[in-house]
Short mmCIF file of N, CA and C and ligand atoms in Angstrom, two decimals:
data_model
loop_
_atom_site.label_atom_id
_atom_site.label_comp_id
_atom_site.label_asym_id
_atom_site.label_seq_id
_atom_site.Cartn_x
_atom_site.Cartn_y
_atom_site.Cartn_z
N MET H 590 0.84 -1.20 0.00
CA MET H 590 0.00 0.00 0.00
C MET H 590 0.88 1.26 0.00
N GLU H 591 0.49 2.25 -0.77
CA GLU H 591 1.29 3.46 -0.84
C GLU H 591 1.19 4.28 0.46
N ALA H 592 2.15 5.16 0.62
CA ALA H 592 2.21 5.95 1.85
C ALA H 592 1.00 6.88 1.96
N ILE H 593 0.56 7.07 3.16
CA ILE H 593 -0.57 7.96 3.42
C ILE H 593 -0.01 9.28 3.94
N THR H 594 -0.49 10.38 3.38
CA THR H 594 0.02 11.69 3.80
C THR H 594 -0.58 12.08 5.15
N ARG H 595 0.02 13.09 5.75
CA ARG H 595 -0.46 13.55 7.06
C ARG H 595 -1.90 14.03 6.97
N GLN H 596 -2.20 14.74 5.89
CA GLN H 596 -3.54 15.28 5.71
C GLN H 596 -4.57 14.15 5.55
N GLN H 597 -4.17 13.12 4.81
CA GLN H 597 -5.07 11.98 4.65
C GLN H 597 -5.33 11.30 5.99
N LYS H 598 -4.25 11.15 6.76
CA LYS H 598 -4.39 10.52 8.08
C LYS H 598 -5.34 11.31 8.96
N LYS H 599 -5.19 12.62 8.90
CA LYS H 599 -6.03 13.49 9.71
C LYS H 599 -7.50 13.30 9.32
N ASP H 600 -7.77 13.30 8.04
CA ASP H 600 -9.15 13.16 7.56
C ASP H 600 -9.72 11.78 7.88
N ILE H 601 -8.88 10.75 7.74
CA ILE H 601 -9.35 9.38 8.00
C ILE H 601 -9.62 9.19 9.49
N ARG H 602 -8.74 9.75 10.31
CA ARG H 602 -8.94 9.68 11.76
C ARG H 602 -10.27 10.35 12.12
N LEU H 603 -10.53 11.48 11.49
CA LEU H 603 -11.73 12.26 11.77
C LEU H 603 -12.99 11.53 11.32
N ILE H 604 -13.00 11.07 10.08
CA ILE H 604 -14.20 10.40 9.59
C ILE H 604 -14.44 9.11 10.39
N GLY H 605 -13.36 8.44 10.77
CA GLY H 605 -13.49 7.22 11.58
C GLY H 605 -14.16 7.51 12.90
N LYS H 606 -13.74 8.58 13.54
CA LYS H 606 -14.34 8.96 14.82
C LYS H 606 -15.80 9.34 14.65
N PHE H 607 -16.09 10.11 13.63
CA PHE H 607 -17.46 10.57 13.41
C PHE H 607 -18.40 9.40 13.12
N VAL H 608 -17.94 8.47 12.30
CA VAL H 608 -18.78 7.30 11.98
C VAL H 608 -19.00 6.47 13.25
N GLU H 609 -17.96 6.34 14.07
CA GLU H 609 -18.10 5.54 15.29
C GLU H 609 -19.11 6.17 16.26
N VAL H 610 -19.03 7.47 16.42
CA VAL H 610 -19.97 8.17 17.31
C VAL H 610 -21.40 8.01 16.80
N TYR H 611 -21.57 8.18 15.49
CA TYR H 611 -22.87 8.05 14.86
C TYR H 611 -23.42 6.63 15.05
N CYS H 612 -22.58 5.65 14.79
CA CYS H 612 -23.00 4.25 14.89
C CYS H 612 -23.37 3.90 16.33
N ALA H 613 -22.57 4.34 17.28
CA ALA H 613 -22.83 4.04 18.69
C ALA H 613 -24.16 4.65 19.14
N GLY H 614 -24.50 5.82 18.59
CA GLY H 614 -25.73 6.48 18.97
C GLY H 614 -26.96 5.96 18.24
N LYS H 615 -26.79 5.61 16.96
CA LYS H 615 -27.94 5.30 16.11
C LYS H 615 -28.19 3.82 15.94
N HIS H 616 -27.16 3.02 16.01
CA HIS H 616 -27.30 1.59 15.68
C HIS H 616 -26.97 0.72 16.89
N ARG H 617 -27.54 1.05 18.01
CA ARG H 617 -27.21 0.35 19.24
C ARG H 617 -27.52 -1.15 19.17
N VAL H 618 -28.59 -1.51 18.46
CA VAL H 618 -29.01 -2.91 18.46
C VAL H 618 -28.23 -3.76 17.45
N ALA H 619 -27.57 -3.12 16.51
CA ALA H 619 -26.83 -3.89 15.50
C ALA H 619 -25.60 -4.55 16.12
N GLU H 620 -25.13 -5.59 15.47
CA GLU H 620 -23.93 -6.25 15.94
C GLU H 620 -22.70 -5.45 15.49
N HIS H 621 -21.79 -5.22 16.41
CA HIS H 621 -20.62 -4.41 16.10
C HIS H 621 -19.35 -5.24 16.08
N ALA H 622 -18.43 -4.84 15.23
CA ALA H 622 -17.14 -5.52 15.14
C ALA H 622 -16.05 -4.48 14.93
N PRO H 623 -14.83 -4.79 15.37
CA PRO H 623 -13.74 -3.82 15.16
C PRO H 623 -13.36 -3.73 13.68
N VAL H 624 -13.08 -2.51 13.23
CA VAL H 624 -12.68 -2.24 11.84
C VAL H 624 -11.31 -1.58 11.89
N ASP H 625 -10.35 -2.12 11.17
CA ASP H 625 -9.01 -1.54 11.14
C ASP H 625 -8.95 -0.34 10.21
N LEU H 626 -8.33 0.72 10.65
CA LEU H 626 -8.08 1.87 9.79
C LEU H 626 -6.69 1.74 9.19
N PRO H 627 -6.48 2.30 7.99
CA PRO H 627 -5.14 2.24 7.39
C PRO H 627 -4.18 3.18 8.10
N GLY H 628 -2.90 3.04 7.84
CA GLY H 628 -1.90 3.97 8.34
C GLY H 628 -1.75 3.95 9.85
N GLU H 629 -1.96 2.78 10.46
CA GLU H 629 -1.81 2.64 11.91
C GLU H 629 -2.64 3.64 12.69
N LEU H 630 -3.85 3.84 12.22
CA LEU H 630 -4.74 4.78 12.89
C LEU H 630 -5.64 4.07 13.90
N GLY H 631 -5.38 2.80 14.12
CA GLY H 631 -6.13 2.08 15.14
C GLY H 631 -7.39 1.44 14.57
N THR H 632 -8.32 1.10 15.47
CA THR H 632 -9.56 0.47 15.04
C THR H 632 -10.75 1.27 15.55
N ARG H 633 -11.87 1.08 14.85
CA ARG H 633 -13.14 1.65 15.27
C ARG H 633 -14.13 0.51 15.37
N THR H 634 -15.04 0.58 16.31
CA THR H 634 -16.03 -0.47 16.48
C THR H 634 -17.33 -0.05 15.81
N LEU H 635 -17.72 -0.80 14.77
CA LEU H 635 -18.85 -0.38 13.94
C LEU H 635 -19.75 -1.55 13.56
N CYS H 636 -21.01 -1.22 13.21
CA CYS H 636 -21.92 -2.21 12.64
C CYS H 636 -21.52 -2.42 11.16
N PRO H 637 -22.02 -3.47 10.52
CA PRO H 637 -21.61 -3.75 9.14
C PRO H 637 -21.89 -2.60 8.16
N ASP H 638 -23.04 -1.94 8.30
CA ASP H 638 -23.38 -0.84 7.40
C ASP H 638 -22.38 0.31 7.53
N CYS H 639 -22.09 0.67 8.76
CA CYS H 639 -21.17 1.78 9.00
C CYS H 639 -19.74 1.38 8.59
N ALA H 640 -19.39 0.13 8.78
CA ALA H 640 -18.07 -0.34 8.36
C ALA H 640 -17.93 -0.21 6.84
N ALA H 641 -19.00 -0.56 6.12
CA ALA H 641 -18.98 -0.45 4.66
C ALA H 641 -18.88 1.01 4.24
N PHE H 642 -19.63 1.87 4.94
CA PHE H 642 -19.57 3.29 4.62
C PHE H 642 -18.18 3.86 4.88
N LEU H 643 -17.61 3.50 6.02
CA LEU H 643 -16.29 4.02 6.37
C LEU H 643 -15.25 3.55 5.34
N HIS H 644 -15.38 2.32 4.93
CA HIS H 644 -14.46 1.79 3.92
C HIS H 644 -14.57 2.61 2.63
N TYR H 645 -15.80 2.93 2.25
CA TYR H 645 -16.03 3.76 1.06
C TYR H 645 -15.39 5.14 1.23
N ALA H 646 -15.63 5.75 2.39
CA ALA H 646 -15.11 7.10 2.65
C ALA H 646 -13.58 7.11 2.61
N ILE H 647 -12.96 6.09 3.19
CA ILE H 647 -11.50 6.03 3.21
C ILE H 647 -10.95 5.84 1.80
N THR H 648 -11.62 4.98 1.02
CA THR H 648 -11.18 4.76 -0.36
C THR H 648 -11.24 6.05 -1.16
N ARG H 649 -12.35 6.80 -1.01
CA ARG H 649 -12.49 8.07 -1.73
C ARG H 649 -11.38 9.03 -1.29
N ARG H 650 -11.13 9.06 0.00
CA ARG H 650 -10.14 10.00 0.53
C ARG H 650 -8.74 9.68 -0.02
N LEU H 651 -8.40 8.41 -0.08
CA LEU H 651 -7.07 8.03 -0.55
C LEU H 651 -6.91 8.28 -2.04
N LYS H 652 -8.04 8.35 -2.75
CA LYS H 652 -7.98 8.58 -4.20
C LYS H 652 -8.17 10.04 -4.56
N CYS H 653 -8.29 10.89 -3.58
CA CYS H 653 -8.58 12.30 -3.85
C CYS H 653 -7.52 12.90 -4.77
N PRO H 654 -7.98 13.53 -5.89
CA PRO H 654 -7.02 14.10 -6.84
C PRO H 654 -6.53 15.49 -6.45
N LEU H 655 -7.11 16.09 -5.43
CA LEU H 655 -6.80 17.48 -5.10
C LEU H 655 -5.91 17.57 -3.87
N GLU H 656 -5.04 16.59 -3.72
CA GLU H 656 -4.28 16.45 -2.48
C GLU H 656 -3.63 17.74 -1.98
N VAL H 657 -2.94 18.45 -2.86
CA VAL H 657 -2.10 19.55 -2.41
C VAL H 657 -2.90 20.79 -2.03
N GLU H 658 -3.83 21.18 -2.91
CA GLU H 658 -4.53 22.45 -2.71
C GLU H 658 -5.77 22.31 -1.84
N LYS H 659 -6.07 21.09 -1.46
CA LYS H 659 -7.34 20.85 -0.79
C LYS H 659 -7.31 21.28 0.68
N PRO H 660 -8.24 22.11 1.11
CA PRO H 660 -8.26 22.52 2.53
C PRO H 660 -8.81 21.40 3.41
N THR H 661 -10.04 21.01 3.23
CA THR H 661 -10.63 19.86 3.93
C THR H 661 -11.75 19.34 3.04
N CYS H 662 -12.22 18.14 3.32
CA CYS H 662 -13.30 17.57 2.52
C CYS H 662 -14.54 18.45 2.57
N LYS H 663 -14.76 19.06 3.73
CA LYS H 663 -15.95 19.88 3.89
C LYS H 663 -16.03 21.01 2.88
N HIS H 664 -14.86 21.60 2.57
CA HIS H 664 -14.84 22.75 1.68
C HIS H 664 -14.50 22.38 0.25
N CYS H 665 -14.47 21.10 -0.03
CA CYS H 665 -14.02 20.65 -1.35
C CYS H 665 -15.06 21.01 -2.42
N ARG H 666 -14.56 21.50 -3.55
CA ARG H 666 -15.51 21.80 -4.63
C ARG H 666 -15.76 20.58 -5.50
N THR H 667 -14.91 19.58 -5.43
CA THR H 667 -15.14 18.35 -6.17
C THR H 667 -15.72 17.32 -5.22
N HIS H 668 -17.00 17.33 -5.04
CA HIS H 668 -17.56 16.35 -4.11
C HIS H 668 -17.46 14.97 -4.73
N CYS H 669 -16.60 14.16 -4.14
CA CYS H 669 -16.26 12.90 -4.79
C CYS H 669 -17.19 11.78 -4.36
N TYR H 670 -18.07 12.04 -3.41
CA TYR H 670 -18.98 10.99 -2.97
C TYR H 670 -20.14 10.86 -3.95
N ALA H 671 -20.60 9.63 -4.16
CA ALA H 671 -21.83 9.42 -4.90
C ALA H 671 -23.00 9.95 -4.06
N LYS H 672 -24.12 10.24 -4.70
CA LYS H 672 -25.26 10.87 -4.03
C LYS H 672 -25.68 10.21 -2.71
N PRO H 673 -25.92 8.89 -2.68
CA PRO H 673 -26.38 8.28 -1.42
C PRO H 673 -25.36 8.44 -0.30
N GLN H 674 -24.09 8.28 -0.62
CA GLN H 674 -23.04 8.39 0.39
C GLN H 674 -22.87 9.84 0.84
N LEU H 675 -23.11 10.76 -0.09
CA LEU H 675 -23.00 12.18 0.26
C LEU H 675 -24.08 12.54 1.28
N ALA H 676 -25.29 12.04 1.05
CA ALA H 676 -26.38 12.28 2.00
C ALA H 676 -26.03 11.64 3.35
N GLN H 677 -25.44 10.45 3.29
CA GLN H 677 -25.09 9.72 4.51
C GLN H 677 -24.02 10.46 5.30
N VAL H 678 -22.99 10.95 4.61
CA VAL H 678 -21.90 11.61 5.33
C VAL H 678 -22.40 12.90 5.96
N LYS H 679 -23.33 13.58 5.29
CA LYS H 679 -23.88 14.81 5.86
C LYS H 679 -24.62 14.52 7.15
N GLU H 680 -25.41 13.43 7.13
CA GLU H 680 -26.15 13.04 8.32
C GLU H 680 -25.20 12.65 9.45
N ILE H 681 -24.18 11.89 9.10
CA ILE H 681 -23.20 11.43 10.10
C ILE H 681 -22.47 12.62 10.72
N MET H 682 -22.02 13.54 9.87
CA MET H 682 -21.28 14.70 10.36
C MET H 682 -22.16 15.58 11.26
N ALA H 683 -23.41 15.76 10.85
CA ALA H 683 -24.31 16.60 11.64
C ALA H 683 -24.58 15.96 13.00
N TYR H 684 -24.89 14.67 12.99
CA TYR H 684 -25.19 13.97 14.24
C TYR H 684 -23.98 13.92 15.16
N SER H 685 -22.86 13.49 14.62
CA SER H 685 -21.67 13.32 15.46
C SER H 685 -21.08 14.66 15.87
N GLY H 686 -21.20 15.66 15.01
CA GLY H 686 -20.72 16.99 15.35
C GLY H 686 -21.44 17.50 16.59
N ARG H 687 -22.77 17.32 16.60
CA ARG H 687 -23.58 17.74 17.75
C ARG H 687 -23.18 16.96 19.00
N THR H 688 -23.07 15.63 18.85
CA THR H 688 -22.76 14.77 19.99
C THR H 688 -21.40 15.12 20.59
N LEU H 689 -20.41 15.29 19.74
CA LEU H 689 -19.06 15.60 20.23
C LEU H 689 -19.03 16.97 20.89
N MET H 690 -19.82 17.89 20.34
CA MET H 690 -19.89 19.24 20.92
C MET H 690 -20.45 19.15 22.34
N LEU H 691 -21.53 18.37 22.50
CA LEU H 691 -22.15 18.22 23.81
C LEU H 691 -21.21 17.55 24.80
N ARG H 692 -20.35 16.67 24.29
CA ARG H 692 -19.40 16.00 25.17
C ARG H 692 -18.15 16.84 25.41
N GLY H 693 -18.11 18.01 24.79
CA GLY H 693 -16.95 18.87 24.98
C GLY H 693 -15.72 18.41 24.22
N ARG H 694 -15.94 17.58 23.18
CA ARG H 694 -14.78 17.13 22.40
C ARG H 694 -14.48 18.14 21.30
N LEU H 695 -14.04 19.30 21.72
CA LEU H 695 -13.83 20.37 20.75
C LEU H 695 -12.60 20.13 19.88
N ASP H 696 -11.74 19.22 20.32
CA ASP H 696 -10.59 18.91 19.47
C ASP H 696 -11.05 18.35 18.12
N TYR H 697 -12.07 17.50 18.15
CA TYR H 697 -12.58 16.94 16.90
C TYR H 697 -13.32 17.99 16.09
N ILE H 698 -14.12 18.77 16.78
CA ILE H 698 -14.86 19.83 16.10
C ILE H 698 -13.89 20.79 15.42
N TRP H 699 -12.85 21.10 16.12
CA TRP H 699 -11.81 21.99 15.60
C TRP H 699 -11.27 21.46 14.28
N HIS H 700 -10.91 20.19 14.26
CA HIS H 700 -10.35 19.59 13.03
C HIS H 700 -11.38 19.59 11.90
N TYR H 701 -12.63 19.44 12.28
CA TYR H 701 -13.67 19.37 11.27
C TYR H 701 -13.86 20.72 10.58
N PHE H 702 -13.85 21.77 11.37
CA PHE H 702 -14.17 23.07 10.79
C PHE H 702 -12.96 23.85 10.30
N PHE H 703 -11.75 23.47 10.74
CA PHE H 703 -10.59 24.29 10.36
C PHE H 703 -9.50 23.54 9.62
ZN1 ZN G 1138 -23.76 1.66 12.39
#
């Protein structure tokens, strides 16, 4: 596997956390399993649906053509997600953003917005 840049790691760490928070809050009854993140970013515990989504998100991120000039996925003008996944990521970000804010996890919020 090719090397992952610092920016990619940051984004993957972030999306992994957001999906995990969303899954823990929304899919409590589903069966969860650990999912490995690339680049030694650890594991996240997710249901199969969220694991599939996270895999998709990571794949898109690693293939991003705008590596150098890109500020963050949020501000990207080339939305690389397909329509269903784009709707899903918006829901995940909104839900987890709120949850993390309430928990005082401003470090994550900071990375998301800046
Ligand atoms: Zn889930």
